[in-house]
Amino acid sequence: MIDLKVLREDPDTVRASQRARGEDPATVDTLLSADERRRSVISRADTLRSEQKQFGKQVGKARGEERDALLAKGKELAAGVKAAEAEQAEADQVLEDAHRALPNLVDPAAPVGGEDDFVVLEHVGTPRTFDFTPLDHLDLGVKLGILDMERGAKVSGSRFYFLTGVGAQLQLALLNMAAAQATAAGFTLMIPPVLVRPEIMAGTGFLGAHAGEIYRLRDDDLYLVGTSEVALAGYHADEILDLSAGPRRYAGWSSCFRREAGSYGKDTRGIIRVHQFDKIEMFSYCKPEDATAEHQRLLAWEKEMLAKIEVPYRVIDTATGDLGTSAARKFDCEAWVPTQEAYRELTSTSNCTTFQARRLSIRYRDDNGKPQVAATLNGTLATTRWIVAILENHQQADGSVTVPEALRPFLGLDTIRPAV
RNA sequence: GGAGGUGUGGCAGAGCGGCCGAAUGCAUCCGCCUUGAAAGCGGAAGACGGGCAACCGUCCGGGGGUUCAAAUCCCUCCACCUCCGCCA
């Protein structure tokens, strides 16, 4: 949720933000009028309640006839209060619905436009030229005996897979390397629940426009997380944090589940786009004034990880129309995938400013000891998809794959060779 | 799955349907005392909403109900604890 103070004082900024996202600016006016109505309804209900409260005290002291008369009057007041409270509850609900429906304010620095209007911030590394025809990651994975999509489909359906043998080890090595980097950088490593309550899922902003992406267990009223961001954001819900020593940083290791509704036919080969994968996710809680700097730090940690797997990549500043509901700004790192001759997203870091924290009631004490809404940010450190970039970029003419230097201690292999 | 119990402020822990935003202890902060500290004494101190403000309202796990009036009575949901059963 956005700050209602901003809305009241500067509705044009909010409207502009909506337009930049390609969404309806009229929702801003819906919210404004809901806010005004709620305030007037509240002040009326408060007055009536106050009267009734004062009056009720007299009843307790009165005796006999006088008491009976007071009781009758009391009933009248109670009816009035009840009606006013019902109106207040309704106005509250209308406001909350409108408030939750509005996505975060975009950062003015983010490029305005749709999916293709991103700005490339930098290129790191150069795509390699092959003196043989490179295989794609699925062919490589099958030849190496480390990836089995067919049986994945047999057991669970399309977009499911088995990582087998060295493939499973490779993923563990990658995630362990990420966990080690995060721990060394001061993150608290977390293994969170992957099933969460509706209010937590809603709090992170995933139940709005993209609700169809999420697995839901109706019998238990729980959701499978699409990223551990969800659980890590919920971790400090309804708390007042001490941020005086700087941001609180967590690294979540979890499986992630995505329905990939509406992506039929897209990336159907291999493990680029799957229903279940594993990820190490960075998550920061910080003061709002530190959020922009923290965002740069998260990006730097992502680049540090990417350097370790030695693949060429570019960093993009995502356009406003392609931001998630909660994000004010988002940087993606996209690795070069030789067989697609394209850059594909490996990491994504979002600055959610106070949007998620306001929904989840996550606060901190400012220098005056006053509770204030915190800011939250997240970013990817490693995922199953990284295996695609590692295999394709490091493949050799003989069908083997050279393991990047930094990964070797974690995998215990220099080279992944075809199973004999 | 069945039976029972518990849920109050940062923590512990009282609380008769009205005098309860809530005793008390610990912790915290500010004074006094002290060379300094501890102890002792005195005082302050919750969150949220509305209002320029004075101030008003809400909040005793969540939601609903009874009542003129609910932390207190009723229903329901959730969490935790104990016992039984089941599964591993």
Coordinates of C-alpha atoms (C1' of nucleotides) in Angstrom, one line a residue:
Chain A
M1 CA 0.0 0.0 0.0
I2 CA 1.2 3.5 -0.7
D3 CA 1.3 6.2 1.9
L4 CA -2.1 7.9 2.1
K5 CA -0.4 11.2 3.0
V6 CA 1.2 11.3 -0.4
L7 CA -2.1 10.6 -2.0
R8 CA -3.8 13.4 -0.2
E9 CA -1.1 16.0 -0.7
D10 CA 0.1 15.1 -4.2
P11 CA -2.5 13.0 -6.1
D12 CA -1.0 14.0 -9.4
T13 CA 2.2 12.1 -8.6
V14 CA 0.2 9.0 -7.9
R15 CA -1.8 9.4 -11.1
A16 CA 1.4 9.9 -13.1
S17 CA 2.8 6.7 -11.6
Q18 CA -0.3 4.8 -12.6
R19 CA 0.0 6.1 -16.2
A20 CA 3.7 5.1 -16.2
R21 CA 2.7 1.5 -15.3
G22 CA 0.1 1.6 -18.0
E23 CA -2.7 1.3 -15.5
D24 CA -5.8 3.4 -14.9
P25 CA -5.2 6.7 -13.1
A26 CA -8.9 6.9 -12.2
T27 CA -8.3 4.3 -9.4
V28 CA -6.5 7.2 -7.7
D29 CA -9.7 9.2 -7.4
T30 CA -11.6 6.2 -6.2
L31 CA -9.1 5.9 -3.4
L32 CA -9.2 9.6 -2.7
S33 CA -13.0 9.7 -2.2
A34 CA -12.9 6.5 -0.2
D35 CA -10.4 8.2 2.1
E36 CA -12.5 11.3 2.5
R37 CA -15.7 9.4 3.2
R38 CA -14.0 7.2 5.8
R39 CA -12.7 10.2 7.7
S40 CA -16.0 11.8 7.9
V41 CA -17.8 8.6 8.9
I42 CA -15.2 8.0 11.6
S43 CA -15.6 11.4 13.2
R44 CA -19.3 10.9 13.4
A45 CA -19.0 7.4 14.9
D46 CA -16.4 8.7 17.4
T47 CA -18.8 11.4 18.6
L48 CA -21.7 9.0 19.0
R49 CA -19.6 6.5 20.8
S50 CA -18.3 9.2 23.1
E51 CA -21.8 10.3 24.0
Q52 CA -22.9 6.7 24.7
K53 CA -19.9 6.0 26.8
Q54 CA -20.5 9.0 29.1
F55 CA -24.2 8.2 29.3
G56 CA -23.6 4.6 30.2
K57 CA -21.7 5.6 33.3
Q58 CA -24.8 7.3 34.7
V59 CA -26.9 4.2 34.3
G60 CA -24.6 2.2 36.5
K61 CA -25.1 4.7 39.4
A62 CA -28.9 5.2 38.9
R63 CA -31.6 3.3 40.8
G64 CA -35.3 2.5 40.4
E65 CA -37.5 4.6 38.0
E66 CA -34.7 6.9 37.1
R67 CA -32.7 3.9 36.0
D68 CA -35.5 2.5 33.8
A69 CA -35.7 5.8 32.0
L70 CA -32.0 5.9 31.5
L71 CA -32.0 2.4 30.1
A72 CA -34.6 3.3 27.5
K73 CA -32.5 6.3 26.4
G74 CA -29.4 4.1 26.5
K75 CA -31.0 1.7 24.0
E76 CA -31.6 4.5 21.6
L77 CA -28.0 5.6 21.8
A78 CA -26.8 2.1 21.4
A79 CA -28.8 1.7 18.2
G80 CA -27.3 4.9 16.8
V81 CA -23.8 3.8 17.7
K82 CA -24.4 0.4 16.1
A83 CA -25.5 2.0 12.9
A84 CA -22.6 4.4 12.8
E85 CA -20.2 1.6 13.5
A86 CA -21.6 -0.5 10.7
E87 CA -21.1 2.5 8.4
Q88 CA -17.6 2.9 9.6
A89 CA -16.8 -0.7 9.0
E90 CA -18.1 -0.5 5.6
A91 CA -16.2 2.7 4.8
D92 CA -13.0 1.1 6.2
Q93 CA -13.4 -1.9 4.0
V94 CA -14.0 0.2 0.9
L95 CA -10.9 2.3 1.6
E96 CA -8.8 -0.8 2.3
D97 CA -9.9 -2.5 -0.9
A98 CA -9.1 0.6 -3.0
H99 CA -5.9 1.1 -1.1
R100 CA -4.7 -2.5 -1.6
A101 CA -5.7 -2.4 -5.3
L102 CA -3.2 0.4 -6.0
P103 CA 0.3 -0.8 -6.9
N104 CA 3.4 0.9 -5.6
L105 CA 4.5 4.3 -6.8
V106 CA 7.2 3.9 -9.4
D107 CA 10.6 5.4 -8.8
P108 CA 10.9 8.6 -11.0
A109 CA 14.3 7.3 -12.1
A110 CA 12.9 4.1 -13.7
P111 CA 12.5 4.2 -17.5
V112 CA 8.9 4.8 -18.5
G113 CA 7.3 2.3 -20.9
G114 CA 6.5 -1.3 -21.5
E115 CA 8.4 -4.6 -21.3
D116 CA 10.8 -3.7 -24.2
D117 CA 11.5 -0.2 -22.9
F118 CA 14.2 -1.3 -20.4
V119 CA 17.5 0.5 -20.3
V120 CA 20.7 -1.5 -20.5
L121 CA 23.0 -0.2 -17.8
E122 CA 26.0 -2.3 -18.6
H123 CA 27.5 -5.3 -20.2
V124 CA 29.8 -7.6 -18.3
G125 CA 31.9 -10.1 -20.2
T126 CA 31.7 -10.9 -23.9
P127 CA 29.7 -13.8 -25.5
R128 CA 32.1 -16.5 -26.5
T129 CA 32.5 -17.6 -30.1
F130 CA 32.2 -21.3 -30.6
D131 CA 34.3 -23.3 -33.1
F132 CA 31.7 -26.0 -33.0
T133 CA 27.9 -25.9 -32.8
P134 CA 26.9 -25.5 -29.2
L135 CA 24.2 -27.7 -27.7
D136 CA 21.4 -26.2 -25.8
H137 CA 21.3 -26.9 -22.0
L138 CA 18.7 -29.7 -22.4
D139 CA 20.7 -31.7 -24.9
L140 CA 23.8 -31.1 -22.8
G141 CA 21.9 -32.1 -19.7
V142 CA 20.7 -35.3 -21.2
K143 CA 24.1 -36.3 -22.6
L144 CA 25.7 -35.6 -19.3
G145 CA 23.1 -37.6 -17.5
I146 CA 22.2 -34.7 -15.2
L147 CA 18.8 -33.6 -16.3
D148 CA 15.7 -35.7 -17.1
M149 CA 12.7 -33.8 -18.4
E150 CA 10.9 -36.8 -19.8
R151 CA 10.5 -38.5 -16.4
G152 CA 9.7 -35.2 -14.9
A153 CA 6.8 -34.9 -17.2
K154 CA 5.8 -38.5 -16.5
V155 CA 5.7 -38.0 -12.8
S156 CA 4.4 -34.5 -12.5
G157 CA 3.5 -33.1 -15.9
S158 CA 5.1 -30.6 -18.2
R159 CA 7.6 -28.1 -16.8
F160 CA 8.7 -30.6 -14.2
Y161 CA 12.1 -32.3 -14.2
F162 CA 14.6 -34.4 -12.3
L163 CA 18.1 -33.2 -11.6
T164 CA 20.0 -36.4 -11.5
G165 CA 23.4 -37.3 -10.1
V166 CA 25.9 -34.6 -10.8
G167 CA 23.0 -32.4 -11.9
A168 CA 21.6 -32.5 -8.4
Q169 CA 25.1 -32.0 -7.0
L170 CA 25.6 -29.0 -9.3
Q171 CA 22.5 -27.3 -8.0
L172 CA 23.5 -27.9 -4.4
A173 CA 27.0 -26.6 -5.2
L174 CA 25.6 -23.5 -6.8
L175 CA 23.1 -22.8 -3.9
N176 CA 25.8 -23.6 -1.3
M177 CA 28.1 -21.1 -3.0
A178 CA 25.4 -18.5 -2.9
A179 CA 24.6 -19.3 0.8
A180 CA 28.3 -19.0 1.6
Q181 CA 28.6 -15.6 -0.1
A182 CA 25.5 -14.4 1.7
T183 CA 26.6 -15.6 5.1
A184 CA 30.0 -14.0 4.6
A185 CA 28.3 -10.7 3.7
G186 CA 26.4 -10.8 6.9
F187 CA 23.1 -12.2 5.8
T188 CA 21.2 -14.6 8.1
L189 CA 20.6 -17.8 6.2
M190 CA 17.0 -19.0 6.4
I191 CA 15.1 -22.0 5.4
P192 CA 11.6 -20.7 5.4
P193 CA 8.2 -22.4 5.1
V194 CA 7.1 -22.6 1.4
L195 CA 3.4 -22.7 2.3
V196 CA 2.0 -19.4 3.6
R197 CA -1.2 -17.9 4.8
P198 CA -3.3 -15.8 2.5
E199 CA -2.6 -12.5 4.4
I200 CA 1.1 -13.0 4.0
M201 CA 0.8 -13.8 0.3
A202 CA -1.5 -10.7 -0.1
G203 CA 0.9 -8.6 2.0
T204 CA 3.7 -9.2 -0.5
G205 CA 1.5 -8.0 -3.3
F206 CA 1.3 -11.3 -5.2
L207 CA -2.5 -11.8 -4.9
G208 CA -3.4 -8.9 -7.1
A209 CA -3.1 -8.9 -10.9
H210 CA -0.8 -12.0 -10.8
A211 CA -2.9 -14.2 -8.5
G212 CA -3.2 -16.7 -11.3
E213 CA 0.5 -17.4 -11.1
I214 CA 0.2 -18.8 -7.6
Y215 CA -0.5 -22.4 -6.5
R216 CA -3.3 -22.4 -3.9
L217 CA -4.2 -25.2 -1.6
R218 CA -7.9 -24.6 -1.1
D219 CA -8.5 -27.4 1.4
D220 CA -6.0 -25.8 3.8
D221 CA -6.3 -22.1 2.8
L222 CA -2.6 -21.9 2.1
Y223 CA -0.5 -20.8 -0.9
L224 CA 2.8 -22.2 -2.2
V225 CA 5.4 -19.4 -2.4
G226 CA 6.8 -18.4 -5.8
T227 CA 9.8 -17.1 -4.0
S228 CA 11.1 -17.2 -0.4
E229 CA 10.7 -13.4 -0.5
V230 CA 7.1 -14.1 0.6
A231 CA 8.0 -15.9 3.7
L232 CA 10.9 -13.6 4.5
A233 CA 8.7 -10.5 4.2
G234 CA 6.2 -12.2 6.5
Y235 CA 8.9 -13.1 9.0
H236 CA 8.7 -9.6 10.6
A237 CA 5.1 -8.9 9.9
D238 CA 3.4 -7.0 12.8
E239 CA 6.7 -6.2 14.4
I240 CA 8.6 -3.0 15.2
L241 CA 12.3 -3.7 14.3
D242 CA 15.4 -2.2 15.6
L243 CA 17.2 -0.9 12.5
S244 CA 19.6 1.4 14.4
A245 CA 22.5 -0.9 13.5
G246 CA 21.6 -0.8 9.8
P247 CA 19.5 -3.1 7.5
R248 CA 18.4 -6.5 8.6
R249 CA 19.4 -9.0 5.9
Y250 CA 18.2 -12.5 5.3
A251 CA 19.0 -15.1 2.7
G252 CA 16.2 -17.6 2.1
W253 CA 16.9 -21.0 0.6
S254 CA 13.7 -22.5 -0.7
S255 CA 11.9 -24.3 -3.5
C256 CA 9.7 -21.9 -5.5
F257 CA 6.5 -22.8 -7.2
R258 CA 4.9 -21.0 -10.2
R259 CA 1.9 -22.0 -12.2
E260 CA 3.2 -20.2 -15.3
A261 CA -0.4 -19.6 -16.4
G262 CA -0.5 -17.8 -19.7
S263 CA 3.0 -18.8 -20.7
Y264 CA 1.9 -21.8 -22.8
G265 CA 4.3 -22.4 -25.6
K266 CA 6.9 -20.1 -24.1
D267 CA 10.3 -21.6 -23.1
T268 CA 8.9 -25.1 -23.2
R269 CA 12.4 -26.7 -23.7
G270 CA 14.4 -27.5 -20.6
I271 CA 14.5 -25.7 -17.3
I272 CA 14.3 -22.1 -18.3
R273 CA 10.7 -21.8 -17.2
V274 CA 9.5 -24.5 -14.8
H275 CA 6.8 -25.0 -12.2
Q276 CA 9.2 -25.7 -9.4
F277 CA 12.8 -24.6 -8.9
D278 CA 15.2 -23.7 -6.1
K279 CA 16.5 -20.4 -5.2
I280 CA 18.6 -18.4 -2.8
E281 CA 17.0 -15.0 -2.3
M282 CA 18.3 -12.0 -0.5
F283 CA 15.9 -10.0 1.5
S284 CA 16.5 -6.6 3.3
Y285 CA 14.6 -4.6 5.8
C286 CA 15.9 -1.1 6.1
K287 CA 14.9 2.5 6.7
P288 CA 13.2 4.1 3.7
E289 CA 16.0 6.7 3.3
D290 CA 18.5 3.8 3.0
A291 CA 16.5 1.8 0.4
T292 CA 18.1 3.2 -2.8
A293 CA 21.6 2.5 -1.5
E294 CA 20.5 -0.9 -0.3
H295 CA 19.2 -1.7 -3.7
Q296 CA 22.6 -1.0 -5.2
R297 CA 24.2 -3.2 -2.6
L298 CA 21.9 -6.1 -3.6
L299 CA 22.7 -5.6 -7.2
A300 CA 26.4 -5.6 -6.4
W301 CA 26.0 -8.9 -4.5
E302 CA 24.2 -10.4 -7.5
K303 CA 27.0 -9.3 -9.8
E304 CA 29.5 -10.8 -7.4
M305 CA 27.7 -14.2 -7.7
L306 CA 27.5 -13.9 -11.5
A307 CA 31.2 -13.3 -11.7
K308 CA 31.8 -16.6 -9.9
I309 CA 30.0 -18.5 -12.7
E310 CA 31.9 -16.7 -15.4
V311 CA 29.1 -16.0 -17.8
P312 CA 28.6 -12.9 -19.9
Y313 CA 25.6 -10.8 -18.8
R314 CA 24.0 -7.5 -19.0
V315 CA 22.2 -5.4 -16.3
I316 CA 18.9 -3.8 -17.2
D317 CA 16.8 -1.2 -15.5
T318 CA 13.3 -2.5 -16.0
A319 CA 10.7 -0.2 -17.4
T320 CA 7.8 1.0 -15.3
G321 CA 5.2 -1.1 -17.2
D322 CA 7.1 -4.3 -16.4
L323 CA 7.5 -3.7 -12.6
G324 CA 5.7 -6.0 -10.2
T325 CA 2.9 -4.6 -8.1
S326 CA 5.2 -4.1 -5.1
A327 CA 8.3 -2.8 -6.9
A328 CA 9.2 0.9 -7.3
R329 CA 12.3 0.0 -9.3
K330 CA 13.8 -3.2 -10.5
F331 CA 17.2 -4.3 -11.9
D332 CA 17.6 -7.6 -13.7
C333 CA 20.8 -9.3 -14.6
E334 CA 20.5 -11.3 -17.8
A335 CA 23.0 -13.9 -18.8
W336 CA 23.9 -14.7 -22.4
V337 CA 22.4 -18.0 -23.5
P338 CA 24.5 -19.0 -26.6
T339 CA 21.9 -21.3 -28.3
Q340 CA 19.2 -18.7 -28.0
E341 CA 21.6 -15.9 -28.9
A342 CA 19.7 -13.9 -26.2
Y343 CA 20.1 -12.6 -22.7
R344 CA 17.9 -14.3 -20.2
E345 CA 17.1 -13.2 -16.7
L346 CA 19.1 -14.8 -14.0
T347 CA 18.6 -12.3 -11.2
S348 CA 16.1 -9.7 -10.3
T349 CA 16.3 -7.2 -7.5
S350 CA 13.4 -5.0 -6.5
N351 CA 13.1 -2.0 -4.2
C352 CA 9.6 -2.3 -2.8
T353 CA 10.1 0.9 -0.7
T354 CA 7.4 0.9 2.1
F355 CA 4.8 -0.8 0.0
Q356 CA 5.0 -4.3 1.3
A357 CA 5.9 -3.2 4.8
R358 CA 2.8 -1.1 5.1
R359 CA 0.7 -4.0 4.1
L360 CA 2.4 -6.3 6.5
S361 CA 2.8 -3.8 9.3
I362 CA 6.5 -3.9 9.5
R363 CA 8.0 -0.9 11.3
Y364 CA 11.1 0.5 13.0
R365 CA 11.7 3.2 15.5
D366 CA 13.2 6.4 14.1
D367 CA 15.7 8.6 16.0
N368 CA 12.8 10.1 18.1
G369 CA 11.6 6.6 19.1
K370 CA 8.5 6.9 16.9
P371 CA 7.4 3.9 14.9
Q372 CA 7.7 4.4 11.1
V373 CA 7.1 2.1 8.2
A374 CA 10.2 0.2 7.1
A375 CA 11.3 -0.4 3.5
T376 CA 11.8 -3.9 2.0
L377 CA 14.0 -5.1 -0.9
N378 CA 14.8 -8.4 -2.4
G379 CA 17.2 -9.9 -4.9
T380 CA 18.2 -13.2 -6.4
L381 CA 21.5 -14.9 -5.5
A382 CA 21.1 -18.1 -7.4
T383 CA 18.5 -20.3 -9.0
T384 CA 18.0 -23.5 -10.9
R385 CA 17.9 -21.5 -14.1
W386 CA 21.6 -20.6 -13.6
I387 CA 22.4 -24.1 -14.6
V388 CA 21.3 -23.2 -18.1
A389 CA 23.9 -20.5 -18.4
I390 CA 26.6 -22.5 -16.8
L391 CA 26.1 -25.5 -19.0
E392 CA 25.8 -23.6 -22.3
N393 CA 28.5 -21.1 -21.8
H394 CA 31.1 -23.6 -20.5
Q395 CA 30.5 -26.5 -22.8
Q396 CA 33.4 -28.0 -24.8
A397 CA 33.6 -29.6 -28.2
D398 CA 33.8 -33.0 -26.6
G399 CA 30.5 -32.6 -24.9
S400 CA 32.0 -31.9 -21.5
V401 CA 31.4 -28.8 -19.4
T402 CA 34.1 -27.0 -17.6
V403 CA 33.1 -26.1 -14.1
P404 CA 33.8 -22.4 -13.2
E405 CA 36.8 -22.0 -10.9
A406 CA 34.8 -20.7 -8.0
L407 CA 32.3 -23.5 -8.1
R408 CA 34.8 -26.3 -8.1
P409 CA 35.3 -26.4 -4.3
F410 CA 31.6 -26.7 -3.9
L411 CA 31.1 -29.3 -6.6
G412 CA 34.3 -31.3 -6.1
L413 CA 34.7 -31.5 -9.9
D414 CA 36.7 -29.5 -12.6
T415 CA 34.7 -30.9 -15.4
I416 CA 31.4 -32.5 -15.9
R417 CA 31.7 -35.4 -18.4
P418 CA 29.1 -37.4 -20.2
A419 CA 28.0 -40.5 -18.3
V420 CA 29.6 -43.6 -19.9
Chain B
rG1 C1' -8.5 -37.4 14.4
rG2 C1' -10.7 -37.3 19.9
rA3 C1' -10.6 -34.9 25.0
rG4 C1' -9.0 -31.0 28.0
rG5 C1' -6.3 -26.4 29.1
rU6 C1' -4.1 -21.6 28.0
rG7 C1' -3.7 -16.9 25.0
rU8 C1' -3.7 -9.6 29.0
rG9 C1' 1.5 -4.0 27.7
rG10 C1' 9.1 -5.3 25.9
rC11 C1' 8.9 -9.8 29.4
rA12 C1' 6.4 -12.1 33.7
rG13 C1' 1.7 -11.9 35.8
rA14 C1' -3.3 -9.9 38.5
rG15 C1' -8.1 -8.7 37.0
rC16 C1' -15.8 -8.5 40.7
rG17 C1' -20.2 -7.1 33.7
rG18 C1' -19.7 -0.4 34.9
rC19 C1' -14.7 3.1 39.2
rC20 C1' -9.9 -1.0 33.6
rG21 C1' -5.7 1.2 28.7
rA22 C1' -5.8 -2.2 32.5
rA23 C1' -2.8 -3.9 39.5
rU24 C1' 2.0 -5.7 40.6
rG25 C1' 7.1 -7.3 39.5
rC26 C1' 11.3 -7.1 36.1
rA27 C1' 13.4 -4.5 32.1
rU28 C1' 13.7 0.8 29.8
rC29 C1' 14.2 6.2 30.2
rC30 C1' 14.6 10.9 33.3
rG31 C1' 15.7 13.1 38.0
rC32 C1' 17.5 12.9 43.4
rC33 C1' 21.3 10.6 46.3
rU34 C1' 26.9 9.3 45.1
rU35 C1' 33.7 11.2 43.5
rG36 C1' 31.5 7.5 39.9
rA37 C1' 28.3 3.3 39.9
rA38 C1' 25.0 -0.2 42.3
rA39 C1' 21.2 0.0 45.8
rG40 C1' 17.4 3.2 47.5
rC41 C1' 13.8 7.2 46.6
rG42 C1' 10.7 10.2 43.1
rG43 C1' 8.9 10.5 38.2
rA44 C1' 8.1 9.2 32.9
rA45 C1' 6.9 5.7 29.4
rG46 C1' 2.1 1.4 24.6
rA47 C1' 0.1 1.0 19.5
rC48 C1' -3.4 2.7 15.9
rG49 C1' -7.1 6.2 13.9
rG50 C1' -9.6 11.2 13.6
rG51 C1' -8.6 16.5 14.7
rC52 C1' -4.7 22.8 13.4
rA53 C1' -5.2 22.0 18.5
rA54 C1' -7.5 21.1 23.2
rC55 C1' -9.1 16.5 22.8
rC56 C1' -11.8 12.3 21.1
rG57 C1' -12.1 7.2 19.6
rU58 C1' -10.2 2.1 19.0
rC59 C1' -7.1 -1.9 20.7
rC60 C1' -6.6 -7.4 26.6
rG61 C1' -4.9 -13.8 20.1
rG62 C1' -8.6 -12.9 15.3
rG63 C1' -13.8 -12.4 14.0
rG64 C1' -18.9 -12.3 15.5
rG65 C1' -22.8 -12.1 19.4
rU66 C1' -25.5 -10.9 24.2
rU67 C1' -25.9 -6.1 27.1
rC68 C1' -27.5 0.8 28.3
rA69 C1' -22.3 -1.1 29.4
rA70 C1' -17.5 -6.7 27.8
rA71 C1' -10.5 -8.0 29.2
rU72 C1' -14.6 -10.2 32.1
rC73 C1' -20.6 -13.9 29.5
rC74 C1' -21.8 -16.8 24.7
rC75 C1' -20.3 -18.6 19.6
rU76 C1' -16.5 -19.3 16.1
rC77 C1' -11.6 -19.3 14.1
rC78 C1' -6.3 -19.3 15.0
rA79 C1' -1.9 -20.4 17.9
rC80 C1' 0.4 -22.9 21.9
rC81 C1' 0.4 -26.8 25.9
rU82 C1' -1.2 -31.7 28.0
rC83 C1' -3.3 -36.6 27.4
rC84 C1' -5.3 -40.5 24.0
rG85 C1' -5.4 -42.4 19.0
rC86 C1' -3.1 -42.6 14.1
rC87 C1' 1.2 -42.1 10.9
rA88 C1' 6.6 -42.1 10.6

